[in-house]
PDB file of C-alpha atoms in Angstrom:
ATOM      1  CA  MET H  27       0.000   0.000   0.000  1.00  0.00           C
ATOM      2  CA  ARG H  28       1.368   3.393  -1.012  1.00  0.00           C
ATOM      3  CA  PRO H  29       1.425   6.246   1.471  1.00  0.00           C
ATOM      4  CA  PRO H  30      -1.071   9.038   0.748  1.00  0.00           C
ATOM      5  CA  ARG H  31       0.253  11.851  -1.420  1.00  0.00           C
ATOM      6  CA  THR H  32       0.946  15.015   0.489  1.00  0.00           C
ATOM      7  CA  ALA H  33      -0.289  18.300  -0.890  1.00  0.00           C
ATOM      8  CA  PRO H  34       2.448  20.481  -2.403  1.00  0.00           C
ATOM      9  CA  LYS H  35       3.695  23.392  -0.311  1.00  0.00           C
ATOM     10  CA  ALA H  36       3.530  25.659  -3.358  1.00  0.00           C
ATOM     11  CA  TYR H  37       0.991  25.753  -6.158  1.00  0.00           C
ATOM     12  CA  GLN H  38       1.670  26.296  -9.834  1.00  0.00           C
ATOM     13  CA  ILE H  39      -0.988  28.676 -11.151  1.00  0.00           C
ATOM     14  CA  LEU H  40      -1.362  29.575 -14.824  1.00  0.00           C
ATOM     15  CA  ALA H  41      -2.700  33.045 -15.649  1.00  0.00           C
ATOM     16  CA  LYS H  42      -3.785  33.606 -19.261  1.00  0.00           C
ATOM     17  CA  THR H  43      -4.568  36.612 -21.409  1.00  0.00           C
ATOM     18  CA  HIS H  44      -4.532  37.120 -25.149  1.00  0.00           C
ATOM     19  CA  GLN H  45      -1.870  34.685 -26.421  1.00  0.00           C
ATOM     20  CA  VAL H  46       0.210  34.722 -23.229  1.00  0.00           C
ATOM     21  CA  THR H  47       0.338  32.303 -20.314  1.00  0.00           C
ATOM     22  CA  ILE H  48       2.126  33.366 -17.138  1.00  0.00           C
ATOM     23  CA  PHE H  49       3.273  30.642 -14.745  1.00  0.00           C
ATOM     24  CA  LEU H  50       3.106  31.689 -11.099  1.00  0.00           C
ATOM     25  CA  THR H  51       4.478  29.704  -8.161  1.00  0.00           C
ATOM     26  CA  VAL H  52       2.863  30.675  -4.869  1.00  0.00           C
ATOM     27  CA  PRO H  53       2.670  29.107  -1.412  1.00  0.00           C
ATOM     28  CA  GLN H  54      -0.724  27.685  -0.452  1.00  0.00           C
ATOM     29  CA  THR H  55      -0.889  30.218   2.365  1.00  0.00           C
ATOM     30  CA  ALA H  56      -0.720  33.143  -0.093  1.00  0.00           C
ATOM     31  CA  THR H  57      -3.750  35.294  -0.840  1.00  0.00           C
ATOM     32  CA  ILE H  58      -5.227  36.224  -4.209  1.00  0.00           C
ATOM     33  CA  ALA H  59      -3.785  39.731  -3.574  1.00  0.00           C
ATOM     34  CA  PHE H  60      -0.271  38.193  -3.460  1.00  0.00           C
ATOM     35  CA  LEU H  61      -1.037  36.274  -6.667  1.00  0.00           C
ATOM     36  CA  LYS H  62      -2.098  39.571  -8.311  1.00  0.00           C
ATOM     37  CA  ASP H  63       1.178  41.215  -7.173  1.00  0.00           C
ATOM     38  CA  GLU H  64       3.162  38.395  -8.781  1.00  0.00           C
ATOM     39  CA  ALA H  65       1.070  38.662 -11.956  1.00  0.00           C
ATOM     40  CA  LEU H  66       1.573  42.456 -12.059  1.00  0.00           C
ATOM     41  CA  SER H  67       5.323  41.923 -11.927  1.00  0.00           C
ATOM     42  CA  ALA H  68       5.093  39.720 -15.032  1.00  0.00           C
ATOM     43  CA  LEU H  69       2.685  42.076 -16.823  1.00  0.00           C
ATOM     44  CA  THR H  70       4.989  45.046 -16.321  1.00  0.00           C
ATOM     45  CA  SER H  71       8.122  43.207 -17.444  1.00  0.00           C
ATOM     46  CA  ARG H  72       9.950  44.416 -20.528  1.00  0.00           C
ATOM     47  CA  VAL H  73       8.705  41.458 -22.599  1.00  0.00           C
ATOM     48  CA  ALA H  74       5.049  42.325 -21.971  1.00  0.00           C
ATOM     49  CA  THR H  75       5.384  46.093 -22.325  1.00  0.00           C
ATOM     50  CA  GLU H  76       7.032  45.863 -25.760  1.00  0.00           C
ATOM     51  CA  ASP H  77       3.892  44.346 -27.300  1.00  0.00           C
ATOM     52  CA  ASP H  78       1.359  47.052 -28.242  1.00  0.00           C
ATOM     53  CA  SER H  79      -1.569  44.593 -28.401  1.00  0.00           C
ATOM     54  CA  PHE H  80      -0.977  43.730 -24.765  1.00  0.00           C
ATOM     55  CA  PRO H  81      -2.907  45.744 -22.128  1.00  0.00           C
ATOM     56  CA  HIS H  82      -0.681  48.122 -20.173  1.00  0.00           C
ATOM     57  CA  VAL H  83      -1.267  48.024 -16.426  1.00  0.00           C
ATOM     58  CA  GLN H  84       0.148  50.171 -13.650  1.00  0.00           C
ATOM     59  CA  SER H  85      -1.231  48.481 -10.528  1.00  0.00           C
ATOM     60  CA  THR H  86      -3.213  45.483  -9.322  1.00  0.00           C
ATOM     61  CA  SER H  87      -6.373  47.621  -9.382  1.00  0.00           C
ATOM     62  CA  ASP H  88      -6.170  47.613 -13.219  1.00  0.00           C
ATOM     63  CA  PHE H  89      -7.175  43.938 -13.422  1.00  0.00           C
ATOM     64  CA  GLU H  90      -8.791  41.017 -11.639  1.00  0.00           C
ATOM     65  CA  LEU H  91      -7.903  37.354 -11.742  1.00  0.00           C
ATOM     66  CA  ALA H  92     -10.901  35.239 -12.692  1.00  0.00           C
ATOM     67  CA  ARG H  93     -11.674  31.569 -13.035  1.00  0.00           C
ATOM     68  CA  ALA H  94     -13.705  29.984 -15.794  1.00  0.00           C
ATOM     69  CA  VAL H  95     -17.140  28.722 -14.792  1.00  0.00           C
ATOM     70  CA  LYS H  96     -19.000  26.458 -17.179  1.00  0.00           C
ATOM     71  CA  GLU H  97     -22.636  27.380 -17.826  1.00  0.00           C
ATOM     72  CA  LYS H  98     -25.041  24.643 -16.744  1.00  0.00           C
ATOM     73  CA  GLU H  99     -28.321  26.110 -17.940  1.00  0.00           C
ATOM     74  CA  LYS H 100     -30.152  24.401 -20.796  1.00  0.00           C
ATOM     75  CA  ASN H 101     -30.440  27.494 -23.005  1.00  0.00           C
ATOM     76  CA  ARG H 102     -26.870  28.672 -22.576  1.00  0.00           C
ATOM     77  CA  SER H 103     -23.616  26.952 -23.231  1.00  0.00           C
ATOM     78  CA  GLY H 104     -20.152  28.302 -22.891  1.00  0.00           C
ATOM     79  CA  VAL H 105     -17.988  29.795 -20.200  1.00  0.00           C
ATOM     80  CA  THR H 106     -18.370  32.768 -17.905  1.00  0.00           C
ATOM     81  CA  TYR H 107     -15.665  34.192 -15.683  1.00  0.00           C
ATOM     82  CA  GLU H 108     -15.874  34.778 -11.944  1.00  0.00           C
ATOM     83  CA  ALA H 109     -13.477  37.322 -10.405  1.00  0.00           C
ATOM     84  CA  LEU H 110     -11.647  36.102  -7.304  1.00  0.00           C
ATOM     85  CA  GLU H 111     -11.705  38.163  -4.112  1.00  0.00           C
ATOM     86  CA  SER H 112      -8.277  39.550  -3.195  1.00  0.00           C
ATOM     87  CA  ASN H 113      -8.551  38.752   0.522  1.00  0.00           C
ATOM     88  CA  LYS H 114      -9.185  35.015  -0.040  1.00  0.00           C
ATOM     89  CA  ALA H 115      -6.416  32.455   0.494  1.00  0.00           C
ATOM     90  CA  VAL H 116      -5.166  30.255  -2.325  1.00  0.00           C
ATOM     91  CA  ARG H 117      -5.592  27.108  -0.195  1.00  0.00           C
ATOM     92  CA  GLY H 118      -9.145  25.805  -0.472  1.00  0.00           C
ATOM     93  CA  LEU H 119     -10.004  28.172  -3.330  1.00  0.00           C
ATOM     94  CA  LEU H 120      -7.624  27.046  -6.082  1.00  0.00           C
ATOM     95  CA  THR H 121      -6.033  23.764  -7.063  1.00  0.00           C
ATOM     96  CA  ASN H 122      -2.496  23.060  -8.176  1.00  0.00           C
ATOM     97  CA  TRP H 123      -2.052  23.857 -11.906  1.00  0.00           C
ATOM     98  CA  GLU H 124      -5.374  25.725 -12.042  1.00  0.00           C
ATOM     99  CA  VAL H 125      -5.811  28.118 -14.962  1.00  0.00           C
ATOM    100  CA  LEU H 126      -6.916  31.672 -14.179  1.00  0.00           C
ATOM    101  CA  TYR H 127      -7.697  34.474 -16.609  1.00  0.00           C
ATOM    102  CA  PHE H 128      -6.916  38.195 -16.540  1.00  0.00           C
ATOM    103  CA  GLN H 129      -9.941  40.456 -16.610  1.00  0.00           C
ATOM    104  CA  PHE H 130      -8.731  43.992 -17.253  1.00  0.00           C
ATOM    105  CA  ARG H 131     -10.516  47.217 -16.309  1.00  0.00           C
ATOM    106  CA  ASP H 132     -11.363  49.997 -18.773  1.00  0.00           C
ATOM    107  CA  GLU H 133     -10.740  53.718 -18.115  1.00  0.00           C
ATOM    108  CA  GLU H 134     -13.947  53.963 -16.030  1.00  0.00           C
ATOM    109  CA  GLY H 135     -12.914  50.996 -13.872  1.00  0.00           C
ATOM    110  CA  ASN H 136     -15.431  48.544 -15.354  1.00  0.00           C
ATOM    111  CA  LEU H 137     -14.327  44.964 -15.941  1.00  0.00           C
ATOM    112  CA  MET H 138     -13.849  44.154 -19.615  1.00  0.00           C
ATOM    113  CA  PRO H 139     -14.499  40.712 -21.109  1.00  0.00           C
ATOM    114  CA  VAL H 140     -11.748  38.112 -20.848  1.00  0.00           C
ATOM    115  CA  GLU H 141      -9.659  37.957 -24.027  1.00  0.00           C
ATOM    116  CA  VAL H 142      -7.764  34.727 -24.500  1.00  0.00           C
ATOM    117  CA  SER H 143      -6.733  32.802 -27.599  1.00  0.00           C
ATOM    118  CA  GLN H 144      -6.725  29.042 -27.369  1.00  0.00           C
ATOM    119  CA  PRO H 145      -3.756  27.708 -29.326  1.00  0.00           C
ATOM    120  CA  SER H 146      -4.281  25.359 -32.227  1.00  0.00           C
ATOM    121  CA  LEU H 147      -3.365  21.762 -31.527  1.00  0.00           C
ATOM    122  CA  LEU H 148      -1.739  21.608 -34.961  1.00  0.00           C
ATOM    123  CA  ASP H 149       1.459  23.387 -35.909  1.00  0.00           C
ATOM    124  CA  ASP H 150       0.987  26.298 -38.310  1.00  0.00           C
ATOM    125  CA  GLU H 151       2.778  24.380 -41.065  1.00  0.00           C
ATOM    126  CA  GLU H 152       1.032  21.084 -40.361  1.00  0.00           C
ATOM    127  CA  GLU H 153      -2.012  20.275 -42.435  1.00  0.00           C
ATOM    128  CA  GLU H 154      -4.990  18.456 -41.042  1.00  0.00           C
ATOM    129  CA  PRO H 155      -4.893  14.792 -42.006  1.00  0.00           C
ATOM    130  CA  PRO H 156      -7.423  13.841 -44.698  1.00  0.00           C
ATOM    131  CA  VAL H 157     -10.505  12.082 -43.432  1.00  0.00           C
ATOM    132  CA  ASN H 158     -11.308   8.837 -45.235  1.00  0.00           C
ATOM    133  CA  LYS H 159     -14.996   8.101 -45.072  1.00  0.00           C
ATOM    134  CA  GLY H 160     -15.964   4.451 -44.951  1.00  0.00           C
ATOM    135  CA  LYS H 161     -14.114   1.428 -46.218  1.00  0.00           C
ATOM    136  CA  ARG H 162     -13.218   0.880 -49.819  1.00  0.00           C
ATOM    137  CA  LYS H 163     -13.297  -2.393 -51.651  1.00  0.00           C
ATOM    138  CA  ALA H 164      -9.962  -3.770 -52.670  1.00  0.00           C
ATOM    139  CA  LEU H 165      -9.234  -3.209 -56.344  1.00  0.00           C
ATOM    140  CA  SER H 166      -9.423  -6.413 -58.342  1.00  0.00           C
ATOM    141  CA  GLU H 167      -6.534  -7.027 -60.701  1.00  0.00           C
TER     142      GLU H 167
END
C-alpha cells in the first residue's frame, strides 16, 4: 500500500490573457492579492510592455484574476468568468495547476471581457490529415 500523497507546499498557477500564459508559483498560504502582485510583476516586465496589443497596467487595481465557470443552464452553453476576491487564500479556493484568466478594467474601472486565444493543436505548417470516409473495396486485378 502506497502512502497518501501530500499536498504540495507551493501551487503552480497559470494566468492567461490574449496569447500569453504566465506561470506563477505561490505558497498555499498566499492570498489572491499576493497572486495579483506576482502577476503584475510579469505584466509590467519588458517582454510584456514591448507588445502594443498587450494591455498596459500600472497596478493590481487595473485587473482582476478570474476563473472559468462552465454554464449549466439548458439554453446557454459556454464559459463565464468569476473574479476572485483579493482577501481570499489560495488554499481551499484554487487547485495546483489551475488556470486563471486576466480580466482587465477599462478607463472607467469597469471589468472588460476576458480575451484569451486558445492555441491550435496543430502546428501552423502542419495540415490536417485527410478524413477517409468508410471502407473501400480492394481493387481487383
